[in-house]
Every structure is written in structure tokens, then in C-alpha cells.
Amino acid sequence: MIELIAGWSAYREQLEALEPDEALDHLLDEVTLCAPILRPGKLLGIGLNYADHVAEAALPAPTDQVWFMMPPSAVNGPRDPIQMPKVSLSLDYEAELAFVIGRRCRHVSRERAHEVIFGYCAANDVSVRDWQLRTSQVILGKSFDSHAPFGPWIVTTDELNDPHCLGIRCFVNGEKRQDSNTRELIHNCFDQVEHLSKVMTLEPGDVIFSGTPAGVGFGFKPPRWLAIGDVVRVEIDNIGFLENRVAAEPEVPYGT
Ligand code: MG
């Protein structure tokens, strides 16, 4: 997939020239969707990037973009289980717009950032709040296996007129918990590309989670954590939805 993205300008013409083959058609219910990129070179997330989420976190608004990285082992498919950690009960959801880098780039202005974005996904920045908040670095609370589902596919930029006017919602067992719009992003996707690319070379297949609005479990008094069996649905207009059930962390013998 990363090779396809990197060579998209050449591959696109070939793909569009292919004759449709009905033998290759399948209903979505008949297939298993994996994450659109199984091993992103970089998987980054921005924190505190919707004003109403900053308010529910009872934190001062950051003066700069707040970033963390997640390991590729956190990647998860759009319909696959989210693991309830053995070491925590404070499991939480965060509906987010994600975007995928399409071109190797550095020092990209926000005005040109759209040129280096390949496409957009729905994402759930699943968070283990006690691990996230008990140290000054949030990374471990964002890094558990299976806690970065995204997809269900990549909607390429030519299919989206404006990534910054999309309704974004999260449901837990059918109950709406988050309901916002990507126009509310404090730092939009283009600002994020400008900022990150001052620091690091962005490469095809890098995946960036753009922040979550209010309504996460820890914003409730008392907090409403996810439990085994819960179904979390993240949906974004014109992109699609993720639906992940919470399941016990599997028994894995040491060393496998
Ligand atoms: Mg987040």
C-alpha cells in the first residue's frame, strides 16, 4: 500500500484503465477489512485540538501543537476488536479525522499542505487514561496493542472537497457520545503538516490523527469507561465508519 501511495501518480492511470471484473466484486459484509496501512512508517497524534475537548479536560489551552507518536503495533482494522488491557480499566475512545501523507516532503507551508496529503480516514485514538495521565508523557497511554484503529479505507483528496467541514461522531452501544465537525479543529490538517514538516521528513504512508472533540469517557463525572462487549462506532461524513468491539486482551505466551 505504501508503494502504491508513493507511486500514485503513475499507478493511478493504470488502475483506472483496468476493466471492471465482476468476479472480483464482493459485498463488504463478506470480506475482512484490514487497516488501510498495516505498518505506517510514522503514526502521529495531536492532543487537545478541539476547544470543547480542551475545556472538558480542564486544561489550559496549549500555546503550541502538542504531539505524540504511537507504535505501528497499535494499528488496528476498522472492524477488529479493541483490546481491554490487563493492566487498566480506564479505557476510552476518541473519534478523530486521520490523514495519510502521499509525498515525501519537508518544510511544507500550510498553503501547499494539501499537495502532500494522499487521503483521509476515520480513526479512533483509543486511550488508556491512567497510563496516559500519570506521567508527563502521554505516549504509553496511547500505545497499547490494537488502540489505533483507522479506515475503513482511504478517501483520496480528489474525492473530498474540503476535509475541514465534515461531521464527526462517536457512538458507544448506539448512544451518541461525540458530535462535532472538523471545522472546529484548532490546528487544521494543513497547519499540522506545516508544523510537523519543520521537524521531520514526512513520507508516503505516514498516518496522522488530527485530534478529538468533546464527549470522551473521561469528560463525564464520573468517567464512563469502555467495558468488554461495548461497541464503539466512529463515523465521519463522506468517509465512512469504524465499528470496533471491546474484547479481553488475548492470552499470549511470553515470546510469541
Ligand atoms: Mg487523540
PDB file of C-alpha atoms in Angstrom, residues 2-218:
ATOM      1  CA  ILE A   2       2.800   2.418   0.824  1.00  0.00           C
ATOM      2  CA  GLU A   3       4.422   1.661  -2.542  1.00  0.00           C
ATOM      3  CA  LEU A   4       1.084   2.310  -4.226  1.00  0.00           C
ATOM      4  CA  ILE A   5       0.746   5.648  -2.441  1.00  0.00           C
ATOM      5  CA  ALA A   6       4.323   6.664  -3.233  1.00  0.00           C
ATOM      6  CA  GLY A   7       3.836   5.850  -6.908  1.00  0.00           C
ATOM      7  CA  TRP A   8       0.245   7.011  -7.113  1.00  0.00           C
ATOM      8  CA  SER A   9       0.702   9.435  -9.999  1.00  0.00           C
ATOM      9  CA  ALA A  10       1.973   6.549 -12.161  1.00  0.00           C
ATOM     10  CA  TYR A  11      -0.281   3.790 -10.795  1.00  0.00           C
ATOM     11  CA  ARG A  12      -3.479   5.785 -10.896  1.00  0.00           C
ATOM     12  CA  GLU A  13      -3.712   5.817 -14.684  1.00  0.00           C
ATOM     13  CA  GLN A  14      -3.055   2.059 -14.850  1.00  0.00           C
ATOM     14  CA  LEU A  15      -5.693   1.323 -12.224  1.00  0.00           C
ATOM     15  CA  GLU A  16      -8.300   3.476 -13.871  1.00  0.00           C
ATOM     16  CA  ALA A  17      -7.633   1.738 -17.196  1.00  0.00           C
ATOM     17  CA  LEU A  18      -8.463  -1.696 -15.755  1.00  0.00           C
ATOM     18  CA  GLU A  19     -11.675  -3.280 -16.996  1.00  0.00           C
ATOM     19  CA  PRO A  20     -14.167  -3.935 -14.172  1.00  0.00           C
ATOM     20  CA  ASP A  21     -14.273  -7.650 -13.301  1.00  0.00           C
ATOM     21  CA  GLU A  22     -17.443  -8.766 -11.531  1.00  0.00           C
ATOM     22  CA  ALA A  23     -15.712 -11.931 -10.337  1.00  0.00           C
ATOM     23  CA  LEU A  24     -13.637  -9.692  -8.066  1.00  0.00           C
ATOM     24  CA  ASP A  25     -16.657  -7.907  -6.591  1.00  0.00           C
ATOM     25  CA  HIS A  26     -17.586  -8.748  -3.008  1.00  0.00           C
ATOM     26  CA  LEU A  27     -20.109  -7.393  -0.567  1.00  0.00           C
ATOM     27  CA  LEU A  28     -18.462  -5.541   2.294  1.00  0.00           C
ATOM     28  CA  ASP A  29     -20.033  -7.987   4.741  1.00  0.00           C
ATOM     29  CA  GLU A  30     -18.235 -10.857   3.010  1.00  0.00           C
ATOM     30  CA  VAL A  31     -14.733  -9.521   3.449  1.00  0.00           C
ATOM     31  CA  THR A  32     -12.469  -8.597   6.329  1.00  0.00           C
ATOM     32  CA  LEU A  33     -11.123  -5.095   6.096  1.00  0.00           C
ATOM     33  CA  CYS A  34      -7.643  -4.530   7.450  1.00  0.00           C
ATOM     34  CA  ALA A  35      -6.270  -1.134   8.356  1.00  0.00           C
ATOM     35  CA  PRO A  36      -5.509   0.570   5.037  1.00  0.00           C
ATOM     36  CA  ILE A  37      -1.847   0.834   6.042  1.00  0.00           C
ATOM     37  CA  LEU A  38      -0.658  -2.014   8.214  1.00  0.00           C
ATOM     38  CA  ARG A  39       2.743  -0.638   9.136  1.00  0.00           C
ATOM     39  CA  PRO A  40       2.909   3.142   8.779  1.00  0.00           C
ATOM     40  CA  GLY A  41       6.448   4.468   8.949  1.00  0.00           C
ATOM     41  CA  LYS A  42       5.143   7.091  11.361  1.00  0.00           C
ATOM     42  CA  LEU A  43       1.905   7.204  13.308  1.00  0.00           C
ATOM     43  CA  LEU A  44       1.401  10.563  14.984  1.00  0.00           C
ATOM     44  CA  GLY A  45      -1.370  12.131  17.018  1.00  0.00           C
ATOM     45  CA  ILE A  46      -2.070  15.685  18.141  1.00  0.00           C
ATOM     46  CA  GLY A  47      -3.623  16.325  21.549  1.00  0.00           C
ATOM     47  CA  LEU A  48      -6.088  18.970  22.767  1.00  0.00           C
ATOM     48  CA  ASN A  49      -7.050  20.166  19.302  1.00  0.00           C
ATOM     49  CA  TYR A  50     -10.766  20.979  19.717  1.00  0.00           C
ATOM     50  CA  ALA A  51     -11.694  23.807  22.118  1.00  0.00           C
ATOM     51  CA  ASP A  52     -14.566  21.871  23.704  1.00  0.00           C
ATOM     52  CA  HIS A  53     -12.266  18.909  24.392  1.00  0.00           C
ATOM     53  CA  VAL A  54      -9.675  21.201  26.000  1.00  0.00           C
ATOM     54  CA  ALA A  55     -12.482  22.510  28.214  1.00  0.00           C
ATOM     55  CA  GLU A  56     -13.703  19.041  29.282  1.00  0.00           C
ATOM     56  CA  ALA A  57     -10.117  18.049  30.066  1.00  0.00           C
ATOM     57  CA  ALA A  58     -10.000  21.089  32.406  1.00  0.00           C
ATOM     58  CA  LEU A  59      -6.622  22.030  30.984  1.00  0.00           C
ATOM     59  CA  PRO A  60      -5.338  25.392  29.799  1.00  0.00           C
ATOM     60  CA  ALA A  61      -5.312  25.680  26.003  1.00  0.00           C
ATOM     61  CA  PRO A  62      -1.839  24.701  24.786  1.00  0.00           C
ATOM     62  CA  THR A  63       0.254  27.513  23.363  1.00  0.00           C
ATOM     63  CA  ASP A  64       1.689  25.193  20.708  1.00  0.00           C
ATOM     64  CA  GLN A  65       0.724  21.989  18.917  1.00  0.00           C
ATOM     65  CA  VAL A  66       1.032  19.020  21.295  1.00  0.00           C
ATOM     66  CA  TRP A  67       2.262  15.855  19.577  1.00  0.00           C
ATOM     67  CA  PHE A  68       2.862  12.230  20.460  1.00  0.00           C
ATOM     68  CA  MET A  69       3.850   9.157  18.469  1.00  0.00           C
ATOM     69  CA  MET A  70       2.236   5.740  18.515  1.00  0.00           C
ATOM     70  CA  PRO A  71       3.919   2.462  17.617  1.00  0.00           C
ATOM     71  CA  PRO A  72       2.892   0.602  14.445  1.00  0.00           C
ATOM     72  CA  SER A  73       1.864  -2.310  16.699  1.00  0.00           C
ATOM     73  CA  ALA A  74      -1.101  -0.167  17.815  1.00  0.00           C
ATOM     74  CA  VAL A  75      -2.589  -0.213  14.300  1.00  0.00           C
ATOM     75  CA  ASN A  76      -5.939  -1.974  14.091  1.00  0.00           C
ATOM     76  CA  GLY A  77      -8.542  -2.660  11.437  1.00  0.00           C
ATOM     77  CA  PRO A  78     -11.844  -0.823  11.102  1.00  0.00           C
ATOM     78  CA  ARG A  79     -13.968  -3.744  12.361  1.00  0.00           C
ATOM     79  CA  ASP A  80     -11.487  -5.564  14.608  1.00  0.00           C
ATOM     80  CA  PRO A  81     -11.599  -5.834  18.412  1.00  0.00           C
ATOM     81  CA  ILE A  82     -10.122  -3.200  20.692  1.00  0.00           C
ATOM     82  CA  GLN A  83      -8.244  -4.932  23.486  1.00  0.00           C
ATOM     83  CA  MET A  84      -9.176  -4.199  27.087  1.00  0.00           C
ATOM     84  CA  PRO A  85      -5.736  -4.023  28.732  1.00  0.00           C
ATOM     85  CA  LYS A  86      -4.907  -6.426  31.514  1.00  0.00           C
ATOM     86  CA  VAL A  87      -3.312  -3.539  33.403  1.00  0.00           C
ATOM     87  CA  SER A  88      -6.070  -0.913  33.316  1.00  0.00           C
ATOM     88  CA  LEU A  89      -9.807  -0.342  33.454  1.00  0.00           C
ATOM     89  CA  SER A  90      -9.801   3.284  32.234  1.00  0.00           C
ATOM     90  CA  LEU A  91     -10.267   2.539  28.547  1.00  0.00           C
ATOM     91  CA  ASP A  92     -11.546   5.456  26.484  1.00  0.00           C
ATOM     92  CA  TYR A  93     -12.415   6.381  22.889  1.00  0.00           C
ATOM     93  CA  GLU A  94     -11.554   9.426  20.773  1.00  0.00           C
ATOM     94  CA  ALA A  95     -13.177   9.915  17.363  1.00  0.00           C
ATOM     95  CA  GLU A  96     -10.694  11.567  15.009  1.00  0.00           C
ATOM     96  CA  LEU A  97     -10.141  12.501  11.396  1.00  0.00           C
ATOM     97  CA  ALA A  98      -6.882  10.905  10.224  1.00  0.00           C
ATOM     98  CA  PHE A  99      -4.890  11.769   7.131  1.00  0.00           C
ATOM     99  CA  VAL A 100      -2.270   9.905   5.132  1.00  0.00           C
ATOM    100  CA  ILE A 101       0.825  11.528   3.673  1.00  0.00           C
ATOM    101  CA  GLY A 102       1.241  10.973  -0.071  1.00  0.00           C
ATOM    102  CA  ARG A 103       4.593  12.564  -0.849  1.00  0.00           C
ATOM    103  CA  ARG A 104       7.984  12.719   0.767  1.00  0.00           C
ATOM    104  CA  CYS A 105       8.255  16.311   1.959  1.00  0.00           C
ATOM    105  CA  ARG A 106       9.888  18.746   4.365  1.00  0.00           C
ATOM    106  CA  HIS A 107       9.132  22.389   5.263  1.00  0.00           C
ATOM    107  CA  VAL A 108       5.715  22.476   3.618  1.00  0.00           C
ATOM    108  CA  SER A 109       3.658  25.653   4.036  1.00  0.00           C
ATOM    109  CA  ARG A 110       0.051  25.292   5.123  1.00  0.00           C
ATOM    110  CA  GLU A 111      -0.941  26.788   1.762  1.00  0.00           C
ATOM    111  CA  ARG A 112       0.648  23.854  -0.059  1.00  0.00           C
ATOM    112  CA  ALA A 113      -0.020  21.131   2.504  1.00  0.00           C
ATOM    113  CA  HIS A 114      -2.976  19.753   0.543  1.00  0.00           C
ATOM    114  CA  GLU A 115      -0.486  18.719  -2.169  1.00  0.00           C
ATOM    115  CA  VAL A 116       1.260  16.220   0.124  1.00  0.00           C
ATOM    116  CA  ILE A 117      -1.856  14.623   1.644  1.00  0.00           C
ATOM    117  CA  PHE A 118      -2.909  11.420  -0.106  1.00  0.00           C
ATOM    118  CA  GLY A 119      -6.245  10.998   1.613  1.00  0.00           C
ATOM    119  CA  TYR A 120      -8.361  10.795   4.743  1.00  0.00           C
ATOM    120  CA  CYS A 121      -9.701   8.139   7.115  1.00  0.00           C
ATOM    121  CA  ALA A 122     -11.800   7.849  10.222  1.00  0.00           C
ATOM    122  CA  ALA A 123      -9.787   6.921  13.317  1.00  0.00           C
ATOM    123  CA  ASN A 124     -10.216   6.091  16.972  1.00  0.00           C
ATOM    124  CA  ASP A 125      -7.383   7.284  19.207  1.00  0.00           C
ATOM    125  CA  VAL A 126      -8.175   4.724  21.893  1.00  0.00           C
ATOM    126  CA  SER A 127      -6.648   5.910  25.156  1.00  0.00           C
ATOM    127  CA  VAL A 128      -5.795   4.293  28.464  1.00  0.00           C
ATOM    128  CA  ARG A 129      -6.266   7.297  30.714  1.00  0.00           C
ATOM    129  CA  ASP A 130      -4.420   6.207  33.828  1.00  0.00           C
ATOM    130  CA  TRP A 131      -1.331   5.303  31.828  1.00  0.00           C
ATOM    131  CA  GLN A 132      -1.727   8.484  29.763  1.00  0.00           C
ATOM    132  CA  LEU A 133      -2.015  10.896  32.674  1.00  0.00           C
ATOM    133  CA  ARG A 134       0.208   9.547  35.416  1.00  0.00           C
ATOM    134  CA  THR A 135       3.409  10.813  33.827  1.00  0.00           C
ATOM    135  CA  SER A 136       4.273  13.962  31.896  1.00  0.00           C
ATOM    136  CA  GLN A 137       4.457  11.952  28.652  1.00  0.00           C
ATOM    137  CA  VAL A 138       1.180  10.601  27.277  1.00  0.00           C
ATOM    138  CA  ILE A 139       2.824   8.118  24.920  1.00  0.00           C
ATOM    139  CA  LEU A 140       2.290   4.848  26.785  1.00  0.00           C
ATOM    140  CA  GLY A 141      -1.408   5.557  27.300  1.00  0.00           C
ATOM    141  CA  LYS A 142      -1.741   5.891  23.522  1.00  0.00           C
ATOM    142  CA  SER A 143       0.381   2.893  22.591  1.00  0.00           C
ATOM    143  CA  PHE A 144      -1.441  -0.271  23.625  1.00  0.00           C
ATOM    144  CA  ASP A 145      -1.828  -3.008  21.015  1.00  0.00           C
ATOM    145  CA  SER A 146      -4.929  -2.516  18.834  1.00  0.00           C
ATOM    146  CA  HIS A 147      -5.583   1.010  20.104  1.00  0.00           C
ATOM    147  CA  ALA A 148      -5.164   2.815  16.792  1.00  0.00           C
ATOM    148  CA  PRO A 149      -7.964   1.566  14.524  1.00  0.00           C
ATOM    149  CA  PHE A 150      -8.386   3.557  11.328  1.00  0.00           C
ATOM    150  CA  GLY A 151     -10.045   3.232   7.951  1.00  0.00           C
ATOM    151  CA  PRO A 152     -12.346   1.796   6.743  1.00  0.00           C
ATOM    152  CA  TRP A 153     -10.401   2.865   3.640  1.00  0.00           C
ATOM    153  CA  ILE A 154      -8.523   5.932   2.455  1.00  0.00           C
ATOM    154  CA  VAL A 155     -10.672   8.538   0.732  1.00  0.00           C
ATOM    155  CA  THR A 156      -8.297  10.268  -1.665  1.00  0.00           C
ATOM    156  CA  THR A 157      -8.115  14.047  -1.641  1.00  0.00           C
ATOM    157  CA  ASP A 158      -9.805  14.375  -5.031  1.00  0.00           C
ATOM    158  CA  GLU A 159     -12.909  12.740  -3.518  1.00  0.00           C
ATOM    159  CA  LEU A 160     -13.226  15.276  -0.691  1.00  0.00           C
ATOM    160  CA  ASN A 161     -13.896  18.893  -1.497  1.00  0.00           C
ATOM    161  CA  ASP A 162     -12.906  20.140   1.933  1.00  0.00           C
ATOM    162  CA  PRO A 163     -11.597  17.986   4.803  1.00  0.00           C
ATOM    163  CA  HIS A 164     -12.428  20.783   7.228  1.00  0.00           C
ATOM    164  CA  CYS A 165     -16.228  20.719   7.098  1.00  0.00           C
ATOM    165  CA  LEU A 166     -17.012  17.082   7.929  1.00  0.00           C
ATOM    166  CA  GLY A 167     -19.395  15.930  10.631  1.00  0.00           C
ATOM    167  CA  ILE A 168     -17.607  13.587  13.086  1.00  0.00           C
ATOM    168  CA  ARG A 169     -19.403  11.421  15.616  1.00  0.00           C
ATOM    169  CA  CYS A 170     -18.774   8.623  18.090  1.00  0.00           C
ATOM    170  CA  PHE A 171     -21.340   6.178  19.439  1.00  0.00           C
ATOM    171  CA  VAL A 172     -20.934   3.651  22.242  1.00  0.00           C
ATOM    172  CA  ASN A 173     -23.503   0.860  22.021  1.00  0.00           C
ATOM    173  CA  GLY A 174     -25.590   3.162  19.842  1.00  0.00           C
ATOM    174  CA  GLU A 175     -25.510   6.100  22.297  1.00  0.00           C
ATOM    175  CA  LYS A 176     -24.094   9.244  20.735  1.00  0.00           C
ATOM    176  CA  ARG A 177     -21.155  10.489  22.801  1.00  0.00           C
ATOM    177  CA  GLN A 178     -19.306  12.807  20.425  1.00  0.00           C
ATOM    178  CA  ASP A 179     -20.865  15.020  17.756  1.00  0.00           C
ATOM    179  CA  SER A 180     -18.789  17.753  16.155  1.00  0.00           C
ATOM    180  CA  ASN A 181     -17.378  18.966  12.863  1.00  0.00           C
ATOM    181  CA  THR A 182     -13.818  19.112  11.588  1.00  0.00           C
ATOM    182  CA  ARG A 183     -14.246  22.860  11.071  1.00  0.00           C
ATOM    183  CA  GLU A 184     -13.779  23.063  14.850  1.00  0.00           C
ATOM    184  CA  LEU A 185     -10.174  21.835  14.673  1.00  0.00           C
ATOM    185  CA  ILE A 186      -7.908  24.387  16.380  1.00  0.00           C
ATOM    186  CA  HIS A 187      -4.951  23.456  14.163  1.00  0.00           C
ATOM    187  CA  ASN A 188      -6.355  22.048  10.945  1.00  0.00           C
ATOM    188  CA  CYS A 189      -4.692  19.293   8.918  1.00  0.00           C
ATOM    189  CA  PHE A 190      -2.729  21.796   6.836  1.00  0.00           C
ATOM    190  CA  ASP A 191      -1.406  23.587   9.950  1.00  0.00           C
ATOM    191  CA  GLN A 192      -0.363  20.184  11.259  1.00  0.00           C
ATOM    192  CA  VAL A 193       1.588  19.341   8.095  1.00  0.00           C
ATOM    193  CA  GLU A 194       3.360  22.702   8.229  1.00  0.00           C
ATOM    194  CA  HIS A 195       4.314  22.233  11.871  1.00  0.00           C
ATOM    195  CA  LEU A 196       5.412  18.593  11.699  1.00  0.00           C
ATOM    196  CA  SER A 197       7.368  19.051   8.476  1.00  0.00           C
ATOM    197  CA  LYS A 198       9.525  21.699  10.150  1.00  0.00           C
ATOM    198  CA  VAL A 199      10.835  18.862  12.292  1.00  0.00           C
ATOM    199  CA  MET A 200      10.756  15.657  10.286  1.00  0.00           C
ATOM    200  CA  THR A 201      10.585  14.430   6.724  1.00  0.00           C
ATOM    201  CA  LEU A 202       7.051  13.237   6.137  1.00  0.00           C
ATOM    202  CA  GLU A 203       6.859  10.166   3.938  1.00  0.00           C
ATOM    203  CA  PRO A 204       4.232   8.314   1.919  1.00  0.00           C
ATOM    204  CA  GLY A 205       2.062   6.213   4.197  1.00  0.00           C
ATOM    205  CA  ASP A 206       2.691   8.213   7.356  1.00  0.00           C
ATOM    206  CA  VAL A 207      -0.596   8.472   9.254  1.00  0.00           C
ATOM    207  CA  ILE A 208      -1.617  11.438  11.375  1.00  0.00           C
ATOM    208  CA  PHE A 209      -4.533  11.547  13.848  1.00  0.00           C
ATOM    209  CA  SER A 210      -5.860  15.105  13.994  1.00  0.00           C
ATOM    210  CA  GLY A 211      -7.458  15.298  17.446  1.00  0.00           C
ATOM    211  CA  THR A 212     -10.800  14.609  19.099  1.00  0.00           C
ATOM    212  CA  PRO A 213     -13.784  16.782  20.091  1.00  0.00           C
ATOM    213  CA  ALA A 214     -15.604  16.781  23.435  1.00  0.00           C
ATOM    214  CA  GLY A 215     -17.584  13.828  24.727  1.00  0.00           C
ATOM    215  CA  VAL A 216     -14.894  11.312  25.609  1.00  0.00           C
ATOM    216  CA  GLY A 217     -15.489   8.998  28.562  1.00  0.00           C
ATOM    217  CA  PHE A 218     -13.199  10.792  30.969  1.00  0.00           C
TER     218      PHE A 218
END
